[in-house]
XYZ file of C-alpha atoms in Angstrom:
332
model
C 18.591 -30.632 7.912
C 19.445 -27.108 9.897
C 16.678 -25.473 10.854
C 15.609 -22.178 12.985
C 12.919 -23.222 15.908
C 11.476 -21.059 17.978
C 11.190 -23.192 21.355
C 9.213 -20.434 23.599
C 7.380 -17.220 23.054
C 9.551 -14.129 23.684
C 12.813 -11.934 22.596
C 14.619 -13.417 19.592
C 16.816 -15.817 21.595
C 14.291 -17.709 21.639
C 15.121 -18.960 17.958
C 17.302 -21.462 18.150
C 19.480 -23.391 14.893
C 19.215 -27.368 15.467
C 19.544 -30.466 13.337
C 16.120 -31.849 12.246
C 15.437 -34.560 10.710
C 14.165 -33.620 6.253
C 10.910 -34.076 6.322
C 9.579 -37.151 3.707
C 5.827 -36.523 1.510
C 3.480 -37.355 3.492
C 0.212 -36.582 0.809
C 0.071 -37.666 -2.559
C -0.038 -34.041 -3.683
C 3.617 -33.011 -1.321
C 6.391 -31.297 -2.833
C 9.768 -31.374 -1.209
C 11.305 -27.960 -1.575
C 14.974 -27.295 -0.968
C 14.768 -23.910 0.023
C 16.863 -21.631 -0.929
C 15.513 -18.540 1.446
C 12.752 -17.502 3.188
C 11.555 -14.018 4.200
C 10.651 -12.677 7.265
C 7.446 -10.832 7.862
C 5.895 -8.997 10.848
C 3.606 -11.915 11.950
C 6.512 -13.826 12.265
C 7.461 -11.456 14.717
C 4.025 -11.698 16.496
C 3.914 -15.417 16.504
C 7.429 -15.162 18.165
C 6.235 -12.924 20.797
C 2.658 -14.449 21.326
C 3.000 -17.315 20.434
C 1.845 -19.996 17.616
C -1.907 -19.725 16.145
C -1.977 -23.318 17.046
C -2.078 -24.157 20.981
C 0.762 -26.911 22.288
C 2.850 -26.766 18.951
C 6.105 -25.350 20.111
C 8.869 -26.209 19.358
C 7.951 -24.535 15.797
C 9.057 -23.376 12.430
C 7.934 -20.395 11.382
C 8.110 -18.430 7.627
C 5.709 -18.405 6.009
C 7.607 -17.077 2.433
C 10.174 -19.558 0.528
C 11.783 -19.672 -2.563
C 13.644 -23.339 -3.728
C 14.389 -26.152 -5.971
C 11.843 -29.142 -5.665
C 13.419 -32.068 -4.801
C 10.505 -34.972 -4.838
C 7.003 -34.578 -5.352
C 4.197 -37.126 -4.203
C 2.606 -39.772 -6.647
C -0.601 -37.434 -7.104
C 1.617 -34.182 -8.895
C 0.531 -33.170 -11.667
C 2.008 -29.659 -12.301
C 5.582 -29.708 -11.019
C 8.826 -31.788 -11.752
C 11.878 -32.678 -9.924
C 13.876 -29.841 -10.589
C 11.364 -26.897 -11.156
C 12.392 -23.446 -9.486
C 9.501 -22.245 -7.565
C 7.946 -20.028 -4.683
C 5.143 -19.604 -1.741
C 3.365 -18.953 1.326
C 2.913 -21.740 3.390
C 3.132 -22.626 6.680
C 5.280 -21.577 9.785
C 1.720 -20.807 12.050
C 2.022 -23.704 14.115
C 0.129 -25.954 12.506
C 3.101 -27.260 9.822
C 6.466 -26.445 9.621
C 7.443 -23.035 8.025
C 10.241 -22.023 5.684
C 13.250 -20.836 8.228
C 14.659 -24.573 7.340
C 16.743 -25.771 4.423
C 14.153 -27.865 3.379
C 9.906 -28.049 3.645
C 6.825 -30.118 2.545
C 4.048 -27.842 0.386
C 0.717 -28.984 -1.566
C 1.713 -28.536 -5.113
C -1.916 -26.319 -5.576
C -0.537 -23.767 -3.557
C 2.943 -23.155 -5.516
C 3.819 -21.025 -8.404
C 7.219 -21.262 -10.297
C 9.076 -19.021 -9.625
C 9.717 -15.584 -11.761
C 12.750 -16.418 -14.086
C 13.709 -12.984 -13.750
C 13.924 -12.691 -9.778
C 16.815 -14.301 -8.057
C 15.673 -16.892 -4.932
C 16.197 -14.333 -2.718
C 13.620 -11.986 -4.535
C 11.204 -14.306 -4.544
C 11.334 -15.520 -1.324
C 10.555 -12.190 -0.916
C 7.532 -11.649 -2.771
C 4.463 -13.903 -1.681
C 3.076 -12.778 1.321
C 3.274 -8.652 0.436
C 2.098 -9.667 -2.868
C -0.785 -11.830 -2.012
C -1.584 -9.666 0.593
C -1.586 -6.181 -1.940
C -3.353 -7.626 -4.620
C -6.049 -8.915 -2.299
C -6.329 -5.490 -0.817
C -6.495 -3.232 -3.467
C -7.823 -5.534 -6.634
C -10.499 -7.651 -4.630
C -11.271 -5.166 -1.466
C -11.196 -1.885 -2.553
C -11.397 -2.534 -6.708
C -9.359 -0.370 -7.760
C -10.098 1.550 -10.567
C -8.050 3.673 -13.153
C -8.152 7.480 -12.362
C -8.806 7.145 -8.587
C -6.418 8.560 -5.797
C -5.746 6.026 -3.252
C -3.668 6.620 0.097
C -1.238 4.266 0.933
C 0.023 4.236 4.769
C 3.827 2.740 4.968
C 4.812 2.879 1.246
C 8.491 2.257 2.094
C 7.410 -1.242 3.368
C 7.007 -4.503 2.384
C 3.628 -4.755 1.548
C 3.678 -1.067 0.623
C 6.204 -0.813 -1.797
C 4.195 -3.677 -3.346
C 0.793 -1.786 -3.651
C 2.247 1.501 -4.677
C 3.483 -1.080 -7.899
C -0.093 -2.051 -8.102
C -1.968 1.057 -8.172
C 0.279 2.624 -10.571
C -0.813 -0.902 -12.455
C -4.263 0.242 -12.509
C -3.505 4.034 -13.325
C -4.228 4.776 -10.318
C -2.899 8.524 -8.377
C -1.044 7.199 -5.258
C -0.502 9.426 -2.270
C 1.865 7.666 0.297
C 3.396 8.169 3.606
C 7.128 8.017 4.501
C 9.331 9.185 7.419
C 12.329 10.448 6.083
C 14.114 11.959 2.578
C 15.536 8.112 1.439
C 12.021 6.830 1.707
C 10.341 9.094 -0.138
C 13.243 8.932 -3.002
C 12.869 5.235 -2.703
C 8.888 5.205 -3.245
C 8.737 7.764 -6.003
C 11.153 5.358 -7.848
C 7.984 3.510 -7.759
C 5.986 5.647 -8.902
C 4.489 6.998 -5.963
C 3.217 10.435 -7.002
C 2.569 12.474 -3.379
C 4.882 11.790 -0.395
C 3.606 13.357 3.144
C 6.217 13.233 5.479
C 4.033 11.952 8.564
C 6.422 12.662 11.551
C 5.908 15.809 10.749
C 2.982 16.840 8.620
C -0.699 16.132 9.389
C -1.668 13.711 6.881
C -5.069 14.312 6.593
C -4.933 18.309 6.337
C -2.284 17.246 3.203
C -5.018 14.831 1.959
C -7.558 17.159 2.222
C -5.612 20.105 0.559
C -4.431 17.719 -2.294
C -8.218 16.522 -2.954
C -9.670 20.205 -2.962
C -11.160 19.211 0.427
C -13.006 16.029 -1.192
C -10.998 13.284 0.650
C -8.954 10.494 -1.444
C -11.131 7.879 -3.366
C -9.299 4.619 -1.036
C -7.252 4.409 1.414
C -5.085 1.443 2.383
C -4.128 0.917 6.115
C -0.975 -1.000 6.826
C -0.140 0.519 10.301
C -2.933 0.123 12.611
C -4.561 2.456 15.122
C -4.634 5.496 16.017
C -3.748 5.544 12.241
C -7.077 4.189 11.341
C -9.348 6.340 12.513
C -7.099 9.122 11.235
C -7.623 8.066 7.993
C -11.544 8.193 8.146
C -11.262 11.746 7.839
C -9.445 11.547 4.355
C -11.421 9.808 2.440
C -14.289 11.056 0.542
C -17.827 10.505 1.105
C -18.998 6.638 0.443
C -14.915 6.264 0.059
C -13.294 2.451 0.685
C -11.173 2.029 3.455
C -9.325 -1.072 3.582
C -6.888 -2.303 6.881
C -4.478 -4.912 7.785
C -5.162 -4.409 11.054
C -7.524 -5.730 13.803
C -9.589 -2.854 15.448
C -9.422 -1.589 18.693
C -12.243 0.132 21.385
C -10.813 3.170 20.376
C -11.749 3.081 16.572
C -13.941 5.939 15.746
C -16.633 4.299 13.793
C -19.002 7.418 14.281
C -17.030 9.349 11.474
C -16.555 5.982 9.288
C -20.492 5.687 9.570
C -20.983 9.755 9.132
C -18.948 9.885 5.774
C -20.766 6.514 4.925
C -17.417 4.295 4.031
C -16.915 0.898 3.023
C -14.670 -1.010 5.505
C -12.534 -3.838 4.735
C -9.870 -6.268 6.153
C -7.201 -7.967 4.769
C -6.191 -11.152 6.732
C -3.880 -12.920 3.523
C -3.294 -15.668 6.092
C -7.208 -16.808 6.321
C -7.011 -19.543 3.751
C -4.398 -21.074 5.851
C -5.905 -20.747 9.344
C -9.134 -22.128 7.841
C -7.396 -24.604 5.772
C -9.135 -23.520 2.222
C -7.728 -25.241 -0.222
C -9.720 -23.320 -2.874
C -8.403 -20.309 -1.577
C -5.406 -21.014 -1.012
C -5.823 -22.080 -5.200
C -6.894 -18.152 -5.726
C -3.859 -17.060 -4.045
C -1.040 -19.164 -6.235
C -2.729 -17.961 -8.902
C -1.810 -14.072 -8.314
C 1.746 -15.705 -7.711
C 1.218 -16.841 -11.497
C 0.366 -13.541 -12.529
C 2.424 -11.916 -10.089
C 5.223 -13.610 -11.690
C 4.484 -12.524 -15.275
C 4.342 -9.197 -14.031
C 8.007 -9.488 -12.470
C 9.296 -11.069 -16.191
C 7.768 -7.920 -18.091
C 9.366 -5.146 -15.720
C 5.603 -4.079 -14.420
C 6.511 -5.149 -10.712
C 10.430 -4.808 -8.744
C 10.779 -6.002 -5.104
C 12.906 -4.799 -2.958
C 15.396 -6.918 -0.684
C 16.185 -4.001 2.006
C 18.579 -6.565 4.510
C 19.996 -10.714 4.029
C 21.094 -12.773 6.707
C 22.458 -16.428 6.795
C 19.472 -18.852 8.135
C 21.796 -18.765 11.558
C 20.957 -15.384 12.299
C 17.141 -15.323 11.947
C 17.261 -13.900 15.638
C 19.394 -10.856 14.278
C 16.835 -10.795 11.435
C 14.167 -10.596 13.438
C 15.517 -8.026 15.530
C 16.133 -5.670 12.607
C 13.016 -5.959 11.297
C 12.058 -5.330 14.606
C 13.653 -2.354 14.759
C 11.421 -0.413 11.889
C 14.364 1.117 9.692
C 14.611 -1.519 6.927
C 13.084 -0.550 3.296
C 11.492 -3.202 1.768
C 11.811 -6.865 2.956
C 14.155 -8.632 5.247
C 15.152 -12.122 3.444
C 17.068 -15.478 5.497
C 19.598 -17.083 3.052
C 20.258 -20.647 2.780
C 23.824 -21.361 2.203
């Protein structure tokens, strides 16, 4: 099969197209999924630069979203058939192969079909962002109807997923963007406040558009010093939820001061800690997610496509910070 390996940590040359051989079921509970494409996420980028989660497993795969046709499942499969359409987020860590390959082994409890009404390139799309959304603001942060949260990025992948998901829970969202086409493109959404952060302070625009209260949530997909910004916004005993690891520089005396609950999102922890039951939880909001894509309550957006070959050029794009949405890998 043709597959995308990265052989060293580094720039994107180091992904590579070669000729593997397909891989065979090796548990009783395998699917073999012909993919049909596979998205490409930041941590992708970070493995690529880093290097794997897992020390001494280069050459690698990495993905960790695909979308495909299953092909053979193991004697132990319950759920799925030869022939089922269906989508994920599994592997491409180090540990197990990922989904930049035409074809990839995945425990049948951690696979949803896929949404009829999403093509494979949508869903190939959707997992991660979705997963990592839902966890954020519907298990973190429990969202409620009527609240205001603040959503950092809302142009991006996992943004212009949790904007969808707020609005879900009649929820006020309040979003930052960077230019005119992102803020069109999030209040087709259903974003309802854009602050234009390169050159408005966002908290003074919080602050004005809260009477001075601070927003009920906020969710954090950037990272310091956008972190500790963002302490400032919310309201007293507020929720403040982050992708991102933090740093010496985090000011925790005004998180303490305004008495806010803190909380990270790390989707990929069922997988590092291989937990299968988690990993259960998190198929499941595929399930849902997918009924919510057949109804018209969720839409994701494919910003960029590239052919498998060009995962480097993919990479560097995404790379680059310009792309709305999600940057998907093709199979032909």
């Amino acid at each position: 099969m043709k597959a995308v390996v990265m052989t060293a940590t580094g720039s994107p040359e180091v992904l590579q197209v070669q000729q593997l051989p397909q891989p065979q079921i090796q548990h009783p509970s395998d699917l073999l999924v012909r993919l049909k494409a596979a998205s490409v996420n930041p941590i992708d980028i970070k493995i690529r630069q880093r290097g794997p989660y897992y020390p001494d497993s280069l050459p690698a795969i990495l993905g960790l979203d695909g979308a495909g046709v299953v092909e053979a499942v193991g004697p132990e499969v319950r759920h799925f058939s030869v022939g089922d359409e269906v989508y994920f987020c599994n592997g491409g860590l180090g540990d197990r192969p990922g989904t930049y390959a035409e074809y990839t082994l995945v425990d049948e409890r951690c696979v949803a079909l896929k949404p009829r009404s999403l093509s494979f390139t949508e869903a190939a799309a959707v997992p991660l962002v979705l997963i990592t959304a839902w966890e954020a603001l519907y298990e973190r942060v429990r969202l409620a109807m009527g609240q205001q949260i603040l959503i950092h990025g809302g142009a991006g992948g996992v943004g212009h997923m949790a904007i969808q998901l707020a609005k879900m829970r009649g929820s006020e969202v309040c979003t930052t963007i960077s230019s005119e086409e992102k803020a069109h493109f999030v209040g087709l959404l259903g974003a309802d406040h854009c602050i234009y952060y390169p050159r408005i302070n966002f908290v003074e625009a919080v602050l004005h558009l809260t009477g001075n209260r601070g927003i009920d949530a906020a969710f954090d997909t950037i990272g310091e010093p956008i972190l500790s910004k963002t302490f400032s916004a919310v309201r007293l005993y507020g929720d403040v939820v982050t992708l991102h690891a933090t740093t010496a520089e985090t000011d925790w005396k005004t998180a303490r001061s305004r008495n806010l609950r803190i909380s990270y999102e790390l989707m990929l922890t069922p997988l590092l800690q291989n937990l299968i039951e988690a990993r259960q939880q998190q198929a499941r909001i595929l399930k849902q997610g997918a009924r919510c894509f057949e109804v018209g309550k969720l839409k994701i957006h494919v910003g960029q496509t590239y052919p498998l070959e060009q995962a480097a050029e993919a990479h560097r794009q995404l790379e680059a910070g310009s792309i709305m949405g999600k940057v998907v890998l093709v199979m032909a």
